Short mmCIF file of C-alpha atoms and ligand atoms in Angstrom, two decimals:
data_model
loop_
_atom_site.label_atom_id
_atom_site.label_comp_id
_atom_site.label_asym_id
_atom_site.label_seq_id
_atom_site.Cartn_x
_atom_site.Cartn_y
_atom_site.Cartn_z
CA MET A 23 -0.80 -21.30 -11.67
CA ALA A 24 -0.33 -20.31 -8.07
CA THR A 25 -1.58 -21.61 -4.79
CA ASN A 26 -1.32 -21.00 -1.09
CA ASP A 27 -1.91 -23.19 1.91
CA GLY A 28 -5.27 -21.58 2.67
CA GLY A 29 -6.82 -23.52 -0.18
CA LEU A 30 -6.89 -20.84 -2.87
CA LEU A 31 -6.01 -22.06 -6.31
CA GLN A 32 -5.89 -19.37 -8.95
CA ALA A 33 -4.24 -18.67 -12.25
CA PHE A 34 -3.01 -15.18 -13.01
CA ASP A 35 -0.51 -13.46 -15.22
CA LEU A 36 1.63 -11.19 -13.05
CA GLY A 37 3.19 -9.47 -16.06
CA SER A 38 -0.13 -8.30 -17.41
CA ILE A 39 -1.61 -7.34 -14.01
CA PHE A 40 1.36 -5.05 -13.33
CA ALA A 41 1.87 -3.84 -16.91
CA PRO A 42 0.92 -0.18 -16.17
CA ALA A 43 3.67 0.06 -13.50
CA ARG A 44 6.23 1.24 -16.02
CA ALA A 45 4.03 4.08 -17.27
CA ILE A 46 3.42 5.22 -13.69
CA GLU A 47 7.14 5.15 -12.95
CA ASP A 48 7.74 7.29 -16.05
CA TYR A 49 5.02 9.68 -14.88
CA MET A 50 6.64 10.06 -11.44
CA ASP A 51 10.06 10.40 -13.03
CA GLN A 52 8.96 13.18 -15.38
CA PHE A 53 7.09 15.00 -12.62
CA LEU A 54 10.13 14.88 -10.36
CA ASP A 55 12.30 16.32 -13.13
CA THR A 56 10.09 19.41 -13.27
CA ARG A 57 10.54 20.24 -9.57
CA PRO A 58 13.30 22.61 -8.42
CA LEU A 59 14.92 20.51 -5.68
CA PRO A 60 18.44 20.38 -4.25
CA GLU A 61 20.20 17.59 -6.14
CA ASN A 62 20.97 15.56 -3.00
CA LEU A 63 17.30 15.68 -1.98
CA ARG A 64 16.21 14.71 -5.50
CA ALA A 65 18.65 11.77 -5.41
CA ALA A 66 17.29 10.63 -2.04
CA ILE A 67 13.70 10.81 -3.29
CA ARG A 68 14.69 8.90 -6.41
CA TYR A 69 16.40 6.24 -4.31
CA SER A 70 13.17 5.69 -2.41
CA LEU A 71 10.70 6.01 -5.31
CA PHE A 72 12.57 3.87 -7.82
CA GLY A 73 13.85 1.22 -5.45
CA GLY A 74 12.03 -1.83 -6.76
CA GLY A 75 8.68 -1.74 -4.95
CA LYS A 76 5.85 -3.97 -6.12
CA ARG A 77 3.71 -0.90 -7.11
CA LEU A 78 0.63 -2.54 -5.72
CA ARG A 79 -1.17 0.66 -4.70
CA PRO A 80 -0.74 2.51 -8.03
CA ILE A 81 -1.81 -0.60 -9.91
CA LEU A 82 -4.95 -0.75 -7.75
CA VAL A 83 -5.67 2.88 -8.71
CA VAL A 84 -5.36 2.11 -12.42
CA ARG A 85 -7.30 -1.15 -12.28
CA ALA A 86 -10.11 0.43 -10.21
CA CYS A 87 -10.36 3.25 -12.76
CA GLU A 88 -10.62 0.70 -15.59
CA ALA A 89 -13.13 -1.38 -13.61
CA VAL A 90 -15.62 1.50 -13.80
CA GLY A 91 -14.89 2.17 -17.49
CA GLY A 92 -12.29 4.96 -17.18
CA PRO A 93 -9.06 5.13 -19.22
CA ALA A 94 -5.88 4.07 -17.39
CA GLU A 95 -4.13 7.40 -18.15
CA ASP A 96 -6.75 9.34 -16.16
CA ALA A 97 -5.57 7.47 -13.07
CA TYR A 98 -1.83 8.19 -13.42
CA PRO A 99 -1.68 11.34 -11.22
CA ALA A 100 -3.53 9.64 -8.33
CA ALA A 101 -1.54 6.43 -8.89
CA SER A 102 1.76 8.33 -8.72
CA ALA A 103 0.66 10.32 -5.67
CA VAL A 104 -0.33 7.23 -3.68
CA GLU A 105 3.02 5.59 -4.40
CA MET A 106 4.79 8.76 -3.17
CA ILE A 107 2.84 8.64 0.10
CA HIS A 108 3.58 4.92 0.41
CA CYS A 109 7.32 5.49 -0.15
CA PHE A 110 7.22 8.34 2.38
CA SER A 111 5.72 6.00 4.96
CA LEU A 112 8.33 3.31 4.29
CA VAL A 113 11.24 5.76 4.64
CA HIS A 114 9.90 7.10 7.94
CA ASP A 115 8.90 3.64 9.17
CA ASP A 116 12.49 2.44 8.71
CA LEU A 117 14.00 5.27 10.80
CA PRO A 118 15.71 4.43 14.12
CA ALA A 119 12.93 6.19 16.06
CA MET A 120 10.34 3.92 14.40
CA ASP A 121 11.08 0.37 13.19
CA ASP A 122 14.84 0.92 12.99
CA ASP A 123 15.54 -1.16 9.89
CA ASP A 124 18.64 -1.38 7.72
CA LEU A 125 17.14 -3.17 4.74
CA ARG A 126 14.27 -2.26 2.42
CA ARG A 127 13.49 -3.66 -1.02
CA GLY A 128 16.77 -5.60 -0.89
CA ARG A 129 18.90 -2.47 -0.39
CA PRO A 130 20.04 -0.28 2.50
CA THR A 131 17.19 1.81 3.87
CA LEU A 132 17.34 5.48 2.90
CA HIS A 133 18.76 6.67 6.22
CA LYS A 134 21.52 4.03 5.93
CA GLN A 135 22.24 5.00 2.33
CA THR A 136 22.27 8.73 3.18
CA ASN A 137 21.63 9.85 6.75
CA GLU A 138 18.71 10.33 9.12
CA VAL A 139 18.24 14.01 8.38
CA MET A 140 18.01 13.36 4.66
CA ALA A 141 15.61 10.45 5.16
CA ILE A 142 13.28 12.59 7.29
CA LEU A 143 13.38 15.42 4.76
CA ALA A 144 12.98 13.18 1.71
CA GLY A 145 9.93 11.61 3.36
CA ASP A 146 8.47 15.03 4.10
CA ALA A 147 9.14 16.12 0.52
CA MET A 148 7.41 13.06 -0.96
CA MET A 149 4.31 13.85 1.11
CA ALA A 150 4.22 17.42 -0.21
CA LEU A 151 5.06 16.36 -3.78
CA ALA A 152 2.16 13.90 -3.80
CA PHE A 153 -0.32 16.71 -3.20
CA GLU A 154 1.45 19.10 -5.56
CA LEU A 155 1.20 16.44 -8.25
CA ILE A 156 -2.53 15.95 -7.70
CA THR A 157 -3.35 19.63 -7.63
CA SER A 158 -1.17 20.53 -10.62
CA ARG A 159 -1.87 17.53 -12.87
CA ILE A 160 -5.59 16.92 -12.41
CA GLY A 161 -7.15 19.72 -14.45
CA ASP A 162 -10.71 19.53 -13.13
CA PRO A 163 -10.62 21.44 -9.80
CA GLN A 164 -13.51 19.47 -8.32
CA LEU A 165 -11.88 16.14 -9.15
CA SER A 166 -8.51 17.36 -7.96
CA SER A 167 -9.86 18.42 -4.56
CA HIS A 168 -11.84 15.17 -4.21
CA ILE A 169 -8.69 13.11 -4.87
CA ALA A 170 -6.56 15.26 -2.54
CA ARG A 171 -9.16 14.77 0.19
CA GLU A 172 -9.25 10.98 -0.24
CA LEU A 173 -5.47 10.78 -0.07
CA SER A 174 -5.02 13.14 2.86
CA ILE A 175 -7.62 11.26 4.92
CA ALA A 176 -5.83 7.98 4.17
CA ALA A 177 -2.41 9.44 4.99
CA ASN A 178 -3.73 10.63 8.34
CA ASP A 179 -5.34 7.23 9.00
CA MET A 180 -1.96 5.68 8.26
CA ILE A 181 -0.27 7.98 10.77
CA SER A 182 -2.97 7.15 13.35
CA GLY A 183 -2.37 3.44 12.67
CA GLN A 184 1.32 3.93 13.36
CA VAL A 185 0.43 5.70 16.63
CA TYR A 186 -1.98 2.89 17.65
CA ASP A 187 0.78 0.41 16.86
CA THR A 188 3.79 2.08 18.41
CA LEU A 189 2.41 4.52 21.02
CA PRO A 190 -0.64 2.65 22.34
CA GLN A 191 -2.95 4.13 24.96
CA SER A 192 -5.06 0.97 25.16
CA SER A 193 -6.37 -0.62 28.32
CA ALA A 194 -5.62 -4.20 29.34
CA GLU A 195 -9.30 -5.21 28.84
CA GLU A 196 -9.22 -4.37 25.14
CA ASP A 197 -9.68 -7.41 22.91
CA PRO A 198 -6.26 -7.89 21.21
CA LEU A 199 -7.84 -9.12 17.97
CA GLU A 200 -10.01 -6.02 17.74
CA ARG A 201 -7.02 -3.84 18.53
CA LEU A 202 -4.98 -5.56 15.85
CA GLY A 203 -7.78 -5.10 13.31
CA MET A 204 -7.93 -1.40 14.15
CA ILE A 205 -4.15 -0.99 13.75
CA HIS A 206 -4.12 -2.77 10.40
CA ARG A 207 -7.22 -1.02 9.05
CA HIS A 208 -5.52 2.32 9.71
CA LYS A 209 -1.85 1.62 9.14
CA THR A 210 -2.11 -0.50 6.00
CA ALA A 211 -5.65 -0.84 4.67
CA ALA A 212 -6.47 2.89 4.61
CA LEU A 213 -4.02 3.62 1.79
CA ILE A 214 -5.16 0.57 -0.18
CA ARG A 215 -8.76 1.70 0.31
CA ALA A 216 -7.87 5.20 -0.90
CA ALA A 217 -6.07 3.72 -3.93
CA CYS A 218 -9.20 1.88 -5.05
CA ARG A 219 -11.51 4.78 -4.29
CA MET A 220 -9.30 7.30 -6.10
CA GLY A 221 -9.12 5.05 -9.16
CA ALA A 222 -12.89 4.68 -9.20
CA ILE A 223 -13.41 8.44 -8.78
CA CYS A 224 -10.91 9.23 -11.57
CA GLY A 225 -12.81 6.79 -13.78
CA GLY A 226 -16.12 8.63 -13.20
CA CYS A 227 -17.76 5.92 -11.07
CA SER A 228 -21.34 5.76 -9.88
CA VAL A 229 -22.15 5.70 -6.15
CA SER A 230 -22.81 1.95 -6.25
CA GLN A 231 -19.53 1.28 -8.08
CA LEU A 232 -17.67 3.33 -5.47
CA ASP A 233 -19.38 1.37 -2.69
CA ALA A 234 -18.43 -1.96 -4.28
CA LEU A 235 -14.80 -0.93 -4.74
CA THR A 236 -14.58 0.47 -1.22
CA ARG A 237 -15.84 -2.85 0.15
CA TYR A 238 -13.38 -4.78 -2.05
CA ALA A 239 -10.53 -2.55 -0.87
CA GLU A 240 -11.36 -2.94 2.81
CA PHE A 241 -11.13 -6.73 2.49
CA VAL A 242 -7.96 -6.82 0.36
CA GLY A 243 -6.38 -4.10 2.50
CA LEU A 244 -6.73 -6.17 5.63
CA MET A 245 -5.82 -9.36 3.76
CA PHE A 246 -2.62 -7.71 2.53
CA GLN A 247 -1.48 -7.08 6.10
CA VAL A 248 -2.42 -10.58 7.35
CA VAL A 249 -0.29 -11.96 4.49
CA ASP A 250 2.47 -9.53 5.47
CA ASP A 251 2.35 -10.79 9.07
CA LEU A 252 2.51 -14.38 7.81
CA LEU A 253 5.46 -13.63 5.52
CA ASP A 254 7.34 -12.07 8.41
CA VAL A 255 7.20 -15.50 10.08
CA THR A 256 7.47 -17.84 7.10
CA ALA A 257 9.73 -16.08 4.55
CA THR A 258 13.43 -15.26 4.55
CA THR A 259 15.10 -11.85 4.61
CA GLU A 260 16.46 -12.52 1.08
CA GLN A 261 13.00 -13.33 -0.23
CA LEU A 262 11.38 -10.27 1.38
CA GLY A 263 14.17 -7.77 0.75
CA LYS A 264 13.55 -6.59 4.33
CA THR A 265 14.42 -8.10 7.70
CA ALA A 266 12.28 -11.20 8.37
CA GLY A 267 11.21 -12.14 11.90
CA LYS A 268 11.06 -8.49 12.93
CA ASP A 269 7.54 -8.65 14.40
CA ALA A 270 8.41 -11.36 16.92
CA ALA A 271 11.73 -9.68 17.74
CA GLN A 272 9.85 -6.46 18.52
CA ALA A 273 7.00 -8.32 20.29
CA LYS A 274 4.50 -6.82 17.83
CA LEU A 275 0.83 -7.74 17.86
CA THR A 276 0.31 -9.85 14.71
CA TYR A 277 -2.23 -12.30 13.27
CA PRO A 278 0.09 -15.35 13.46
CA GLY A 279 1.05 -14.28 17.00
CA LEU A 280 -2.60 -14.17 18.08
CA LEU A 281 -4.20 -16.87 15.94
CA GLY A 282 -1.31 -19.09 14.84
CA ILE A 283 -0.26 -19.71 11.25
CA GLU A 284 -3.10 -22.03 10.22
CA GLN A 285 -5.89 -19.80 11.48
CA SER A 286 -4.21 -16.73 9.98
CA ARG A 287 -4.23 -18.49 6.61
CA GLU A 288 -7.90 -19.24 7.06
CA GLU A 289 -8.43 -15.54 7.72
CA VAL A 290 -6.63 -14.73 4.46
CA ASP A 291 -8.94 -17.16 2.70
CA ARG A 292 -12.04 -15.58 4.26
CA LEU A 293 -10.98 -12.01 3.43
CA TYR A 294 -10.10 -13.08 -0.12
CA ARG A 295 -13.55 -14.58 -0.68
CA GLU A 296 -15.28 -11.47 0.68
CA ALA A 297 -13.16 -9.28 -1.63
CA ILE A 298 -14.09 -11.35 -4.67
CA ALA A 299 -17.77 -11.24 -3.73
CA ALA A 300 -17.58 -7.44 -3.46
CA LEU A 301 -16.39 -7.25 -7.09
CA GLN A 302 -19.44 -9.11 -8.39
CA PRO A 303 -21.57 -6.05 -9.30
CA LEU A 304 -18.75 -4.62 -11.42
CA GLY A 305 -18.80 -7.42 -13.99
CA PRO A 306 -15.96 -8.56 -16.28
CA ARG A 307 -14.13 -5.20 -16.28
CA ALA A 308 -13.13 -5.99 -12.68
CA GLN A 309 -11.23 -9.15 -13.68
CA PRO A 310 -7.79 -7.49 -13.20
CA LEU A 311 -8.82 -6.61 -9.62
CA HIS A 312 -9.86 -10.23 -9.14
CA ASP A 313 -6.42 -11.29 -10.42
CA LEU A 314 -4.74 -8.75 -8.14
CA SER A 315 -6.46 -10.24 -5.10
CA ASP A 316 -5.25 -13.68 -6.18
CA TYR A 317 -1.73 -12.32 -6.27
CA MET A 318 -2.11 -10.49 -2.95
CA ALA A 319 -3.33 -13.67 -1.25
CA VAL A 320 -0.45 -15.85 -2.41
CA ARG A 321 2.42 -13.36 -2.81
CA ASP A 322 5.76 -14.48 -1.41
CA ARG A 323 7.42 -11.07 -0.92
C1 GRG B 417 4.10 8.85 5.74
C2 GRG B 417 1.66 9.24 5.97
C3 GRG B 417 2.93 8.77 6.55
C4 GRG B 417 2.99 8.24 7.79
C5 GRG B 417 4.20 7.96 8.53
C6 GRG B 417 5.71 5.43 9.30
C7 GRG B 417 4.27 5.67 9.26
C8 GRG B 417 3.81 7.01 9.60
C9 GRG B 417 3.38 4.72 8.97
C10 GRG B 417 3.79 3.32 8.67
C11 GRG B 417 3.00 2.78 7.58
C12 GRG B 417 3.55 1.44 7.17
C13 GRG B 417 4.99 1.32 6.88
C14 GRG B 417 2.72 0.41 7.06
C15 GRG B 417 3.14 -0.94 6.65
C16 GRG B 417 2.44 -1.29 5.39
C17 GRG B 417 3.22 -2.30 4.60
C18 GRG B 417 3.05 -3.72 4.89
C19 GRG B 417 4.07 -1.88 3.68
C20 GRG B 417 4.80 -2.73 2.70
O1 GRG B 417 4.13 -2.58 1.47
P1 GRG B 417 4.60 -3.33 0.16
O2 GRG B 417 4.87 -4.76 0.47
O3 GRG B 417 5.98 -2.59 -0.14
O4 GRG B 417 3.60 -3.05 -0.91
P2 GRG B 417 6.76 -2.39 -1.55
O5 GRG B 417 8.20 -2.32 -1.13
O6 GRG B 417 6.48 -3.55 -2.44
O7 GRG B 417 6.27 -1.10 -2.12
#
């Protein structure tokens, strides 16, 4: 049983929600072994990919595929590719020119463990590998190009979100809450949205199923980042495995900064309820996605 202060009270079994994570790690591992890479680059990629992430995005791919009646295995290439893009973004986000962080997933960031050049190149390589994986492992050319398109659009949205966040061109009149929503929808929610859409597409979804899962993803994607903002204020560095209190230290625009902690929790609650409502048309096969939103609302790291 888990709860948060926003009034959600849900039961979920974390072990079973995340059970496919191991198979996806094996899939990435085996794919990486087939690639002719310099050994130091391979080691750097491995350090980033197998560094203890929660695997939320690949699990969303698999669970969305199952929610429309597809087999989990059909989602593994897209699930692996989205995790590679995610790891790429974390490695680059941690660089001195970006967030300048020393700690990630409870360990030194990649540029601290190796050096900046290697971290830049390992990030670049993970981006390219993600698309190589999709185009070489999804046999149906139409499906493969559809998945590559979904992921490339999301990766570009993520980059735009990082630009909105760190290199703003905004005017003083812009509503800060709207600006924050735009940053988060691009920087964080776009990849979560792509994860759900790719899973649905791999599972052979109908248009209405894709619409429902897109709506679900947009709510949980934003909710994930509001929770992330809250954790930055309320959790410890040890708990998060990354430096806590960073947003305030860098004077970042955040939900707790704009709305306060209580109202941010209410926003989590609202987004959670909208996400659950969006799942309704999918029926009982969407229960794991329901459970995942429970976890995402109350996670503590
Ligand atoms: C690589 C496409 C690309 C873009 C580079 C650096 C950058 C541009 C974008 C930053 C994107 C970013 C780091 C967004 C933050 C999203 C976020 C809260 C990530 C943490 O996700 P978790 O908690 O991490 O799922 P784990 O470690 O569990 O995998």
